Amino acid sequence: MSNPLYDALFEPHKNNEACFLITDEGEQLSFRQFVGMAAQIAHVLRNAGVKPGDRIAVQAPKRVETLALYAASVQTGAVYLPLNTGYTLSELSYFISDAAPALVICQDKAEEGLSPVASAAGAALLTLNADGTGSLTAQSKDQPTEFATAYRAPDDLAALLYTSGTTGRSKGAMLSHENLLSNATALAGLWQISSSDTLIHALPIFHTHGLFVAVNTSLIAGACMRFMSRFDIDQVIEALPGATTMMGVPTFYTRLLADARFSRDITGSMRLFVSGSAPLLAETHEAFEERTGHRILERYGMTETNMNTSNPYEGERKPGSVGFPLAGTEVKIVDSNTGEEMEPGGVGMIEVRGPNVFSGYWNMPEKTAEELRVSGFFITGDLGQIDAEGYLSIVGREKDLIITGGYNVYPIEVEDEINQVSGVVESAVFGVPHGDFGEAVIAAVVTAPGATLDTAELSQIVSERLARYKHPKRYVFVAELPRNTMGKVQKNLLRETWANLLSEPV
Ligand code: AMP
């Protein structure tokens, strides 16, 4: 029997007494304890009716039990579906009805709202709370710490991760055992991750970065994690002297640089800082090196493809560049109109192919066909350029994605909510530079003649419907939206006009 991901990430640690993670409270858990906890949860999953291939939808706090749930999902042969902890009931309802999971895991406080949604999808429901209590953990306590691992083939799905869609509907990216395993192997090798490492883990674990890049590479290499429930500057500063690696979004690094305690001395034991999920400004890269002597290593990836490229571990880490394709991954730049590969140095659409690339969107064969070529190349939606030395740089996004604090916001989703408010004619949502978050969400709104809408009213309605990170930081009321001759809203003009909005006094 084999199960590619389980056999590589978890099985080797069943007798490993070394540190798997250290919690916020300073408690240390060994790999052996973690694998045992996962097996106990696997029994609960099976008792709840989960079978190989079934989805398990999880909106749970960042805790070791949540990681054990991921491991248990892999061990039972299920498909792990992590959901942003900020999603509202109406957002969750869509994911659950689309993915039709066999089991939903949420906090006690969400149970009442989610119960009818889970029942309608035919799913059982268990709970896991921020303090570790809940029916999932209660039922797991007396279970055996061994579980017969379910057979899975390399192409079988291990995870389903939803990405926001430009059309407003989120798409579920289907990720196989091989996708996740090949990427963890490539990254751990390239970044020389080993059992001597201690990783500062302050990222969320419902996203590819915190879950797969950070956790899978730690598991495959046997590294220990300082597992923080969130990015807390004091805690990170305190943990740095005992750590060797950190993975973060650019916001983590700009926040560290803004703190006077962040110095060469406290980063003396560190050997690697990795950045990704959003562009790292060249100035941040340079300021970081000046302050600490470390050069941040930037990499590039996305939910659908896992990681594609990375700056080298040894060799020049170029500011503003995301480096070279990972082992086994091909990257090319094509003309988005013709699909033809560009001349060297040309700017065009980034396409990628390799064992890291997903197999398609859940229940969306047409979307899959639009973005994943028959040749296996995935059309990323990012625009890039490869220099004479082979380094890739991302020069823009074809989609109007806003990345705020490392989270992606697709404008259309926010616009859809605003447009439903009575008195609104139309809206355009776009990003402007923000010192802390990289970009901030702004909404330009056109109101009907005589309508008396104000910001407070709009933001009240929007905040009931969307996760907090998607809420516009400002609403600007305009007479009309700028449009080109084809009738398309020119978001570049909006971005230019309001570029300094957040640096001007209100
Ligand atoms: P997600 O699917 O949430 O991981 O978002 C993927 C998108 O984030 C990519 O398509 C890029 O637009 C962006 N992204 C990821 N890493 C980088 C990076 N290092 N520099 C610039 N953009 C990035």
Short mmCIF file of C-alpha atoms and ligand atoms in Angstrom, two decimals:
data_model
loop_
_atom_site.label_atom_id
_atom_site.label_comp_id
_atom_site.label_asym_id
_atom_site.label_seq_id
_atom_site.Cartn_x
_atom_site.Cartn_y
_atom_site.Cartn_z
CA MET A 1 0.00 0.00 0.00
CA SER A 2 1.24 3.45 -0.68
CA ASN A 3 0.13 6.99 -0.16
CA PRO A 4 2.76 9.31 -1.71
CA LEU A 5 2.26 12.35 0.50
CA TYR A 6 1.73 10.47 3.74
CA ASP A 7 4.70 8.17 3.10
CA ALA A 8 7.03 11.11 2.48
CA LEU A 9 5.84 13.69 5.01
CA PHE A 10 4.41 11.86 8.00
CA GLU A 11 5.25 8.12 8.06
CA PRO A 12 9.03 8.67 8.43
CA HIS A 13 8.40 10.59 11.67
CA LYS A 14 6.35 8.05 13.57
CA ASN A 15 9.20 7.33 15.97
CA ASN A 16 10.93 10.71 15.63
CA GLU A 17 11.27 12.32 19.06
CA ALA A 18 12.72 15.56 17.66
CA CYS A 19 10.82 18.87 17.89
CA PHE A 20 8.02 19.26 15.34
CA LEU A 21 6.77 22.55 16.67
CA ILE A 22 6.75 24.95 19.57
CA THR A 23 3.47 26.75 20.30
CA ASP A 24 2.77 30.35 21.37
CA GLU A 25 2.63 29.07 24.95
CA GLY A 26 6.10 27.54 24.62
CA GLU A 27 4.85 23.94 24.55
CA GLN A 28 6.93 21.61 22.45
CA LEU A 29 5.47 18.73 20.48
CA SER A 30 7.57 15.98 18.91
CA PHE A 31 7.05 14.58 15.42
CA ARG A 32 6.05 11.27 17.05
CA GLN A 33 3.33 12.96 19.11
CA PHE A 34 2.10 14.84 16.05
CA VAL A 35 1.84 11.70 13.90
CA GLY A 36 -0.03 9.96 16.75
CA MET A 37 -2.43 12.91 17.09
CA ALA A 38 -3.07 12.78 13.33
CA ALA A 39 -3.86 9.05 13.49
CA GLN A 40 -6.36 9.65 16.32
CA ILE A 41 -8.06 12.32 14.21
CA ALA A 42 -8.00 9.99 11.20
CA HIS A 43 -10.15 7.54 13.21
CA VAL A 44 -12.64 10.34 13.95
CA LEU A 45 -12.78 11.24 10.26
CA ARG A 46 -13.46 7.66 9.29
CA ASN A 47 -16.11 7.31 11.99
CA ALA A 48 -17.75 10.44 10.58
CA GLY A 49 -18.03 8.64 7.25
CA VAL A 50 -15.07 10.13 5.38
CA LYS A 51 -13.84 7.88 2.57
CA PRO A 52 -10.89 8.24 0.17
CA GLY A 53 -11.62 11.01 -2.35
CA ASP A 54 -14.08 12.81 -0.05
CA ARG A 55 -13.51 16.50 0.65
CA ILE A 56 -13.06 17.81 4.20
CA ALA A 57 -13.85 21.54 4.40
CA VAL A 58 -12.00 23.22 7.27
CA GLN A 59 -12.42 26.70 8.68
CA ALA A 60 -10.39 26.36 11.84
CA PRO A 61 -7.93 28.41 13.88
CA LYS A 62 -4.20 28.07 13.42
CA ARG A 63 -3.41 25.29 15.88
CA VAL A 64 -1.41 22.08 15.87
CA GLU A 65 -4.69 20.12 15.84
CA THR A 66 -5.54 21.83 12.55
CA LEU A 67 -2.23 20.65 11.09
CA ALA A 68 -2.99 17.17 12.47
CA LEU A 69 -6.34 17.38 10.69
CA TYR A 70 -4.50 18.06 7.43
CA ALA A 71 -2.25 15.04 8.09
CA ALA A 72 -5.29 12.92 9.00
CA SER A 73 -7.02 13.98 5.81
CA VAL A 74 -4.02 12.78 3.81
CA GLN A 75 -3.87 9.54 5.79
CA THR A 76 -7.53 8.71 5.22
CA GLY A 77 -7.11 9.47 1.51
CA ALA A 78 -9.41 12.49 1.69
CA VAL A 79 -9.05 15.87 -0.03
CA TYR A 80 -8.19 18.70 2.37
CA LEU A 81 -10.06 21.95 1.76
CA PRO A 82 -8.79 24.76 4.01
CA LEU A 83 -10.84 27.95 4.18
CA ASN A 84 -9.78 31.46 5.14
CA THR A 85 -10.69 32.06 8.78
CA GLY A 86 -12.14 35.44 7.79
CA TYR A 87 -14.76 34.06 5.40
CA THR A 88 -18.35 34.95 6.27
CA LEU A 89 -21.27 32.55 6.26
CA SER A 90 -22.35 33.61 2.78
CA GLU A 91 -18.83 33.01 1.41
CA LEU A 92 -18.61 29.64 3.18
CA SER A 93 -21.98 28.57 1.81
CA TYR A 94 -20.66 28.83 -1.73
CA PHE A 95 -17.55 26.75 -1.03
CA ILE A 96 -19.48 24.06 0.78
CA SER A 97 -22.18 23.74 -1.83
CA ASP A 98 -19.59 23.71 -4.63
CA ALA A 99 -17.15 21.24 -3.07
CA ALA A 100 -19.85 18.98 -1.55
CA PRO A 101 -17.61 17.80 1.30
CA ALA A 102 -18.36 14.76 3.44
CA LEU A 103 -17.32 16.68 6.54
CA VAL A 104 -17.20 20.32 7.62
CA ILE A 105 -14.99 21.47 10.50
CA CYS A 106 -15.61 24.89 12.06
CA GLN A 107 -15.52 26.60 15.43
CA ASP A 108 -18.40 26.10 17.90
CA LYS A 109 -19.45 29.70 17.34
CA ALA A 110 -19.99 29.09 13.61
CA GLU A 111 -21.85 25.82 14.06
CA GLU A 112 -25.37 27.22 14.22
CA GLY A 113 -25.00 29.15 10.98
CA LEU A 114 -23.15 26.40 9.13
CA SER A 115 -25.23 23.40 10.23
CA PRO A 116 -28.00 23.88 7.64
CA VAL A 117 -25.40 24.51 4.93
CA ALA A 118 -23.51 21.33 5.84
CA SER A 119 -26.74 19.30 6.00
CA ALA A 120 -27.84 20.57 2.61
CA ALA A 121 -24.51 19.38 1.18
CA GLY A 122 -24.91 16.03 2.96
CA ALA A 123 -21.90 16.73 5.17
CA ALA A 124 -21.31 15.83 8.81
CA LEU A 125 -20.08 18.69 11.04
CA LEU A 126 -17.49 18.68 13.82
CA THR A 127 -15.89 21.57 15.69
CA LEU A 128 -12.41 22.75 16.59
CA ASN A 129 -11.98 25.93 18.62
CA ALA A 130 -9.16 28.40 19.17
CA ASP A 131 -8.44 26.85 22.60
CA GLY A 132 -8.26 23.34 21.14
CA THR A 133 -11.66 22.23 22.46
CA GLY A 134 -14.51 21.05 20.23
CA SER A 135 -16.13 17.81 19.14
CA LEU A 136 -13.25 16.85 16.82
CA THR A 137 -10.64 16.84 19.58
CA ALA A 138 -13.06 15.45 22.17
CA GLN A 139 -13.78 12.43 19.96
CA SER A 140 -10.12 11.90 19.09
CA LYS A 141 -8.82 11.63 22.68
CA ASP A 142 -9.51 7.92 23.17
CA GLN A 143 -8.68 6.78 19.65
CA PRO A 144 -5.62 4.63 18.83
CA THR A 145 -2.46 6.49 17.79
CA GLU A 146 -2.07 4.26 14.74
CA PHE A 147 -4.25 4.23 11.64
CA ALA A 148 -4.06 2.06 8.51
CA THR A 149 -3.10 4.60 5.83
CA ALA A 150 -5.40 4.66 2.79
CA TYR A 151 -3.93 3.85 -0.61
CA ARG A 152 -3.58 6.78 -3.00
CA ALA A 153 -1.98 7.11 -6.44
CA PRO A 154 0.29 10.08 -7.28
CA ASP A 155 -2.45 11.71 -9.39
CA ASP A 156 -5.13 11.40 -6.72
CA LEU A 157 -6.16 14.67 -5.12
CA ALA A 158 -4.73 15.62 -1.75
CA ALA A 159 -6.11 19.16 -1.52
CA LEU A 160 -8.64 21.56 -2.99
CA LEU A 161 -7.73 25.22 -2.53
CA TYR A 162 -10.09 27.95 -3.69
CA THR A 163 -8.64 30.99 -5.41
CA SER A 164 -10.65 34.13 -6.10
CA GLY A 165 -11.77 34.28 -9.71
CA THR A 166 -11.73 37.30 -11.98
CA THR A 167 -15.29 36.48 -12.88
CA GLY A 168 -16.26 36.84 -9.22
CA ARG A 169 -16.66 33.14 -8.55
CA SER A 170 -13.90 31.39 -6.66
CA LYS A 171 -12.35 28.42 -8.39
CA GLY A 172 -11.23 25.27 -6.58
CA ALA A 173 -7.71 24.33 -7.64
CA MET A 174 -7.32 20.54 -7.57
CA LEU A 175 -3.92 19.59 -6.19
CA SER A 176 -2.62 16.04 -6.34
CA HIS A 177 -0.25 14.14 -4.09
CA GLU A 178 2.43 14.52 -6.73
CA ASN A 179 1.86 18.28 -7.09
CA LEU A 180 2.43 18.85 -3.37
CA LEU A 181 5.18 16.30 -2.90
CA SER A 182 7.27 17.31 -5.91
CA ASN A 183 7.13 20.95 -4.82
CA ALA A 184 8.08 20.25 -1.20
CA THR A 185 11.00 18.12 -2.39
CA ALA A 186 12.23 20.77 -4.83
CA LEU A 187 11.99 23.62 -2.29
CA ALA A 188 13.51 21.78 0.67
CA GLY A 189 16.43 20.73 -1.54
CA LEU A 190 16.98 24.17 -3.02
CA TRP A 191 16.74 26.03 0.29
CA GLN A 192 18.81 23.35 2.08
CA ILE A 193 16.19 22.82 4.76
CA SER A 194 17.27 20.20 7.30
CA SER A 195 16.55 18.82 10.76
CA SER A 196 18.92 21.49 12.13
CA ASP A 197 16.48 24.23 11.14
CA THR A 198 13.95 26.11 13.25
CA LEU A 199 11.43 27.99 11.11
CA ILE A 200 9.50 31.06 12.26
CA HIS A 201 5.99 30.22 11.08
CA ALA A 202 3.72 33.27 11.38
CA LEU A 203 1.70 32.75 8.16
CA PRO A 204 -1.89 31.50 8.04
CA ILE A 205 -2.32 27.80 7.28
CA PHE A 206 -5.33 28.02 4.96
CA HIS A 207 -3.16 29.24 2.06
CA THR A 208 -0.54 27.55 -0.12
CA HIS A 209 2.29 29.63 1.38
CA GLY A 210 1.81 28.81 5.07
CA LEU A 211 0.49 25.29 4.58
CA PHE A 212 2.44 23.80 1.72
CA VAL A 213 5.56 25.93 1.30
CA ALA A 214 6.23 26.26 5.03
CA VAL A 215 4.75 23.13 6.61
CA ASN A 216 5.43 20.55 3.89
CA THR A 217 9.07 21.58 3.55
CA SER A 218 9.52 21.39 7.34
CA LEU A 219 7.95 17.94 7.41
CA ILE A 220 9.97 16.57 4.52
CA ALA A 221 13.22 17.81 6.06
CA GLY A 222 12.35 17.14 9.71
CA ALA A 223 12.73 20.82 10.68
CA CYS A 224 11.18 22.35 13.81
CA MET A 225 8.69 25.24 13.65
CA ARG A 226 8.04 28.15 16.02
CA PHE A 227 4.34 27.95 15.27
CA MET A 228 2.73 31.34 15.92
CA SER A 229 -1.02 31.84 15.77
CA ARG A 230 -0.40 35.10 13.86
CA PHE A 231 2.31 37.60 13.00
CA ASP A 232 2.98 39.41 16.26
CA ILE A 233 6.01 41.67 16.03
CA ASP A 234 7.04 41.21 19.68
CA GLN A 235 6.83 37.46 19.43
CA VAL A 236 8.79 37.34 16.17
CA ILE A 237 11.52 39.60 17.60
CA GLU A 238 11.71 37.37 20.66
CA ALA A 239 11.91 34.18 18.55
CA LEU A 240 14.51 35.34 16.02
CA PRO A 241 17.63 34.67 18.11
CA GLY A 242 16.77 30.95 18.41
CA ALA A 243 15.65 30.45 14.82
CA THR A 244 17.38 29.73 11.51
CA THR A 245 14.72 30.37 8.83
CA MET A 246 11.61 32.46 8.27
CA MET A 247 9.00 32.51 5.51
CA GLY A 248 6.83 35.56 5.09
CA VAL A 249 4.93 37.99 2.94
CA PRO A 250 6.62 41.34 2.21
CA THR A 251 4.49 43.01 4.93
CA PHE A 252 6.29 40.92 7.58
CA TYR A 253 9.62 42.27 6.43
CA THR A 254 8.54 45.91 6.18
CA ARG A 255 7.08 45.64 9.70
CA LEU A 256 10.32 44.19 11.03
CA LEU A 257 12.31 46.96 9.36
CA ALA A 258 10.04 49.56 10.97
CA ASP A 259 10.97 48.22 14.43
CA ALA A 260 14.13 49.63 16.01
CA ARG A 261 14.80 46.34 17.83
CA PHE A 262 15.27 44.50 14.53
CA SER A 263 19.04 44.31 14.10
CA ARG A 264 22.03 42.36 12.85
CA ASP A 265 22.52 40.98 16.37
CA ILE A 266 19.11 39.37 16.75
CA THR A 267 19.31 37.76 13.30
CA GLY A 268 22.72 36.22 13.97
CA SER A 269 21.46 32.62 14.06
CA MET A 270 19.28 33.06 10.96
CA ARG A 271 20.41 31.62 7.64
CA LEU A 272 17.41 32.28 5.38
CA PHE A 273 14.51 34.74 5.01
CA VAL A 274 12.07 33.80 2.23
CA SER A 275 9.51 36.21 0.77
CA GLY A 276 6.59 35.60 -1.54
CA SER A 277 2.85 35.93 -2.32
CA ALA A 278 3.27 39.59 -3.30
CA PRO A 279 6.02 41.72 -4.82
CA LEU A 280 8.90 42.58 -2.52
CA LEU A 281 10.08 46.09 -3.27
CA ALA A 282 13.74 46.35 -4.24
CA GLU A 283 14.09 49.06 -1.55
CA THR A 284 12.89 46.61 1.11
CA HIS A 285 15.40 44.03 -0.12
CA GLU A 286 18.21 46.59 0.09
CA ALA A 287 17.17 48.07 3.45
CA PHE A 288 16.96 44.56 4.86
CA GLU A 289 20.49 43.73 3.77
CA GLU A 290 21.81 46.98 5.13
CA ARG A 291 20.20 46.39 8.53
CA THR A 292 20.88 42.68 8.98
CA GLY A 293 23.46 41.57 6.43
CA HIS A 294 20.90 39.04 5.08
CA ARG A 295 19.61 39.08 1.53
CA ILE A 296 15.92 38.09 1.41
CA LEU A 297 15.30 35.21 -0.99
CA GLU A 298 12.21 35.92 -3.10
CA ARG A 299 10.20 33.17 -4.76
CA TYR A 300 7.10 33.10 -6.95
CA GLY A 301 4.12 30.81 -6.96
CA MET A 302 0.35 30.60 -6.76
CA THR A 303 -2.43 28.38 -5.51
CA GLU A 304 -2.80 26.55 -8.84
CA THR A 305 0.87 25.77 -9.38
CA ASN A 306 2.51 25.71 -5.96
CA MET A 307 5.92 27.39 -6.32
CA ASN A 308 7.37 27.98 -9.77
CA THR A 309 10.57 29.94 -9.37
CA SER A 310 13.02 30.96 -6.68
CA ASN A 311 16.12 33.03 -6.37
CA PRO A 312 19.14 30.81 -5.74
CA TYR A 313 20.21 29.81 -2.24
CA GLU A 314 23.83 30.13 -3.26
CA GLY A 315 24.47 32.79 -5.86
CA GLU A 316 23.02 36.20 -6.59
CA ARG A 317 19.55 36.93 -5.14
CA LYS A 318 18.44 39.76 -7.36
CA PRO A 319 16.20 42.45 -5.85
CA GLY A 320 13.00 42.78 -7.88
CA SER A 321 13.42 39.31 -9.38
CA VAL A 322 11.81 35.98 -8.46
CA GLY A 323 14.71 33.91 -9.76
CA PHE A 324 14.87 30.72 -11.78
CA PRO A 325 12.41 27.89 -12.45
CA LEU A 326 12.49 25.15 -9.80
CA ALA A 327 13.89 21.73 -10.69
CA GLY A 328 11.42 20.02 -13.04
CA THR A 329 9.41 23.21 -13.72
CA GLU A 330 9.45 25.04 -17.05
CA VAL A 331 8.67 28.75 -17.34
CA LYS A 332 8.13 30.63 -20.58
CA ILE A 333 7.03 34.10 -21.58
CA VAL A 334 4.43 34.25 -24.33
CA ASP A 335 2.55 36.88 -26.26
CA SER A 336 -0.88 36.81 -24.57
CA ASN A 337 -2.65 37.44 -27.84
CA THR A 338 -0.98 34.78 -29.97
CA GLY A 339 0.31 32.33 -27.35
CA GLU A 340 3.68 32.37 -29.17
CA GLU A 341 6.86 32.38 -27.10
CA MET A 342 8.42 35.87 -26.97
CA GLU A 343 11.93 36.81 -28.03
CA PRO A 344 14.39 36.75 -25.10
CA GLY A 345 13.89 39.79 -22.86
CA GLY A 346 10.33 40.47 -24.03
CA VAL A 347 7.49 41.21 -21.60
CA GLY A 348 4.54 38.85 -21.81
CA MET A 349 2.36 36.32 -20.08
CA ILE A 350 4.12 33.88 -17.75
CA GLU A 351 3.21 30.26 -18.47
CA VAL A 352 4.42 27.32 -16.39
CA ARG A 353 4.48 23.55 -16.71
CA GLY A 354 5.72 20.81 -14.42
CA PRO A 355 4.81 18.31 -11.72
CA ASN A 356 3.85 21.27 -9.50
CA VAL A 357 1.01 22.40 -11.79
CA PHE A 358 -2.54 21.50 -10.71
CA SER A 359 -4.86 19.27 -12.71
CA GLY A 360 -7.70 21.76 -13.15
CA TYR A 361 -10.53 23.62 -11.45
CA TRP A 362 -13.11 21.66 -9.51
CA ASN A 363 -16.37 21.36 -11.44
CA MET A 364 -15.20 23.94 -14.00
CA PRO A 365 -14.01 22.16 -17.14
CA GLU A 366 -14.43 25.30 -19.24
CA LYS A 367 -12.36 27.49 -16.92
CA THR A 368 -9.75 24.76 -16.82
CA ALA A 369 -9.61 24.63 -20.62
CA GLU A 370 -9.21 28.42 -20.77
CA GLU A 371 -6.26 28.54 -18.42
CA LEU A 372 -4.54 25.16 -18.69
CA ARG A 373 -3.29 24.34 -22.15
CA VAL A 374 -3.45 20.81 -23.56
CA SER A 375 0.37 20.95 -23.64
CA GLY A 376 0.30 21.20 -19.82
CA PHE A 377 1.30 24.88 -19.66
CA PHE A 378 -0.75 26.96 -17.20
CA ILE A 379 -1.50 30.55 -18.16
CA THR A 380 -0.69 32.34 -14.91
CA GLY A 381 -2.26 35.76 -15.55
CA ASP A 382 1.01 37.37 -14.43
CA LEU A 383 3.14 39.37 -16.81
CA GLY A 384 6.87 38.80 -16.70
CA GLN A 385 10.24 39.13 -18.31
CA ILE A 386 13.33 36.90 -18.26
CA ASP A 387 16.69 38.68 -18.26
CA ALA A 388 19.89 37.61 -20.04
CA GLU A 389 20.96 35.57 -17.01
CA GLY A 390 17.65 33.71 -16.85
CA TYR A 391 16.13 35.54 -13.86
CA LEU A 392 12.37 36.03 -14.02
CA SER A 393 10.79 39.33 -12.94
CA ILE A 394 7.07 39.90 -12.53
CA VAL A 395 6.19 43.18 -14.15
CA GLY A 396 2.48 43.31 -13.61
CA ARG A 397 -0.72 41.39 -13.43
CA GLU A 398 -3.00 40.95 -16.31
CA LYS A 399 -5.83 40.36 -13.95
CA ASP A 400 -6.65 43.30 -11.74
CA LEU A 401 -5.69 41.46 -8.63
CA ILE A 402 -5.06 43.55 -5.51
CA ILE A 403 -2.61 42.08 -3.02
CA THR A 404 -3.05 43.57 0.43
CA GLY A 405 -0.90 42.29 3.27
CA GLY A 406 -0.26 39.12 1.24
CA TYR A 407 -3.97 38.44 0.67
CA ASN A 408 -5.46 38.50 -2.78
CA VAL A 409 -8.53 40.58 -3.46
CA TYR A 410 -10.18 40.35 -6.84
CA PRO A 411 -11.98 43.65 -7.41
CA ILE A 412 -14.99 42.12 -9.09
CA GLU A 413 -16.02 40.30 -5.93
CA VAL A 414 -16.08 43.54 -3.91
CA GLU A 415 -17.72 45.45 -6.77
CA ASP A 416 -20.49 42.89 -6.94
CA GLU A 417 -21.36 43.52 -3.31
CA ILE A 418 -21.21 47.31 -3.58
CA ASN A 419 -23.29 47.32 -6.75
CA GLN A 420 -26.10 45.53 -4.96
CA VAL A 421 -26.52 48.38 -2.48
CA SER A 422 -29.52 50.49 -3.34
CA GLY A 423 -28.52 53.93 -4.60
CA VAL A 424 -25.32 52.61 -6.23
CA VAL A 425 -25.13 52.80 -10.00
CA GLU A 426 -21.74 51.15 -10.39
CA SER A 427 -18.36 50.86 -8.78
CA ALA A 428 -14.75 50.08 -9.54
CA VAL A 429 -12.44 48.58 -6.97
CA PHE A 430 -8.69 48.99 -7.30
CA GLY A 431 -5.49 49.06 -5.27
CA VAL A 432 -3.33 51.99 -4.21
CA PRO A 433 0.09 51.90 -2.54
CA HIS A 434 -0.04 51.41 1.21
CA GLY A 435 3.02 51.58 3.46
CA ASP A 436 2.12 48.58 5.58
CA PHE A 437 -0.05 46.33 3.42
CA GLY A 438 1.69 46.93 0.07
CA GLU A 439 -1.64 47.81 -1.49
CA ALA A 440 -4.93 48.95 0.00
CA VAL A 441 -8.40 48.32 -1.42
CA ILE A 442 -10.21 51.46 -2.63
CA ALA A 443 -13.70 51.67 -4.13
CA ALA A 444 -14.78 54.36 -6.57
CA VAL A 445 -18.57 54.57 -6.45
CA VAL A 446 -21.09 56.23 -8.75
CA THR A 447 -24.40 56.93 -6.99
CA ALA A 448 -27.82 57.50 -8.53
CA PRO A 449 -28.99 61.12 -8.78
CA GLY A 450 -30.54 62.15 -5.48
CA ALA A 451 -29.15 59.14 -3.57
CA THR A 452 -27.70 60.02 -0.19
CA LEU A 453 -25.35 57.12 0.41
CA ASP A 454 -22.36 57.64 2.63
CA THR A 455 -19.22 55.69 3.46
CA ALA A 456 -20.52 54.45 6.80
CA GLU A 457 -23.59 52.92 5.22
CA LEU A 458 -21.65 51.27 2.41
CA SER A 459 -18.95 49.87 4.63
CA GLN A 460 -21.52 48.50 7.06
CA ILE A 461 -23.22 46.51 4.27
CA VAL A 462 -19.98 45.33 2.70
CA SER A 463 -18.51 44.19 6.00
CA GLU A 464 -21.45 41.89 6.59
CA ARG A 465 -20.82 40.18 3.27
CA LEU A 466 -17.06 39.94 2.86
CA ALA A 467 -14.00 38.95 4.84
CA ARG A 468 -12.30 41.89 6.50
CA TYR A 469 -9.20 42.00 4.29
CA LYS A 470 -11.46 42.64 1.28
CA HIS A 471 -13.15 45.70 2.77
CA PRO A 472 -12.27 48.93 0.97
CA LYS A 473 -10.10 51.19 3.14
CA ARG A 474 -11.75 54.20 1.46
CA TYR A 475 -14.77 54.92 -0.71
CA VAL A 476 -14.48 57.74 -3.19
CA PHE A 477 -17.64 59.07 -4.78
CA VAL A 478 -17.27 59.97 -8.46
CA ALA A 479 -19.63 61.31 -11.14
CA GLU A 480 -18.57 58.63 -13.63
CA LEU A 481 -15.94 55.91 -14.08
CA PRO A 482 -13.19 56.47 -16.66
CA ARG A 483 -13.75 54.17 -19.64
CA ASN A 484 -11.85 53.41 -22.84
CA THR A 485 -13.42 53.32 -26.28
CA MET A 486 -14.25 49.65 -25.80
CA GLY A 487 -16.28 50.57 -22.74
CA LYS A 488 -13.81 48.98 -20.31
CA VAL A 489 -13.20 50.78 -17.03
CA GLN A 490 -9.64 52.08 -17.03
CA LYS A 491 -8.42 51.05 -13.64
CA ASN A 492 -4.95 52.32 -14.41
CA LEU A 493 -6.41 55.86 -14.47
CA LEU A 494 -8.17 55.31 -11.17
CA ARG A 495 -4.97 54.01 -9.64
CA GLU A 496 -3.08 57.07 -10.89
CA THR A 497 -5.70 59.58 -9.75
CA TRP A 498 -5.96 58.18 -6.25
CA ALA A 499 -2.38 56.98 -5.83
CA ASN A 500 -1.73 59.32 -2.89
CA LEU A 501 -5.12 58.91 -1.27
CA LEU A 502 -3.78 57.22 1.82
CA SER A 503 -0.83 59.54 2.27
CA GLU A 504 -3.03 62.67 2.21
CA PRO A 505 -4.71 63.96 5.35
CA VAL A 506 -8.36 62.91 5.47
P1 AMP B 1 -2.10 33.00 -4.56
O1 AMP B 1 -2.80 32.08 -5.48
O2 AMP B 1 -2.95 33.55 -3.48
O3 AMP B 1 -0.85 32.40 -4.01
O4 AMP B 1 -1.67 34.29 -5.43
C1 AMP B 1 -0.83 34.11 -6.52
C2 AMP B 1 -0.43 35.42 -7.12
O5 AMP B 1 0.37 36.18 -6.20
C3 AMP B 1 0.45 35.24 -8.32
O6 AMP B 1 -0.29 34.97 -9.48
C4 AMP B 1 1.18 36.58 -8.39
O7 AMP B 1 0.38 37.55 -9.02
C5 AMP B 1 1.33 36.94 -6.92
N1 AMP B 1 2.68 36.61 -6.41
C6 AMP B 1 3.10 35.52 -5.76
N2 AMP B 1 4.41 35.60 -5.45
C7 AMP B 1 4.83 36.79 -5.94
C8 AMP B 1 6.07 37.48 -5.96
N3 AMP B 1 7.15 36.97 -5.39
N4 AMP B 1 6.12 38.68 -6.56
C9 AMP B 1 5.02 39.23 -7.14
N5 AMP B 1 3.82 38.64 -7.16
C10 AMP B 1 3.72 37.44 -6.56
#
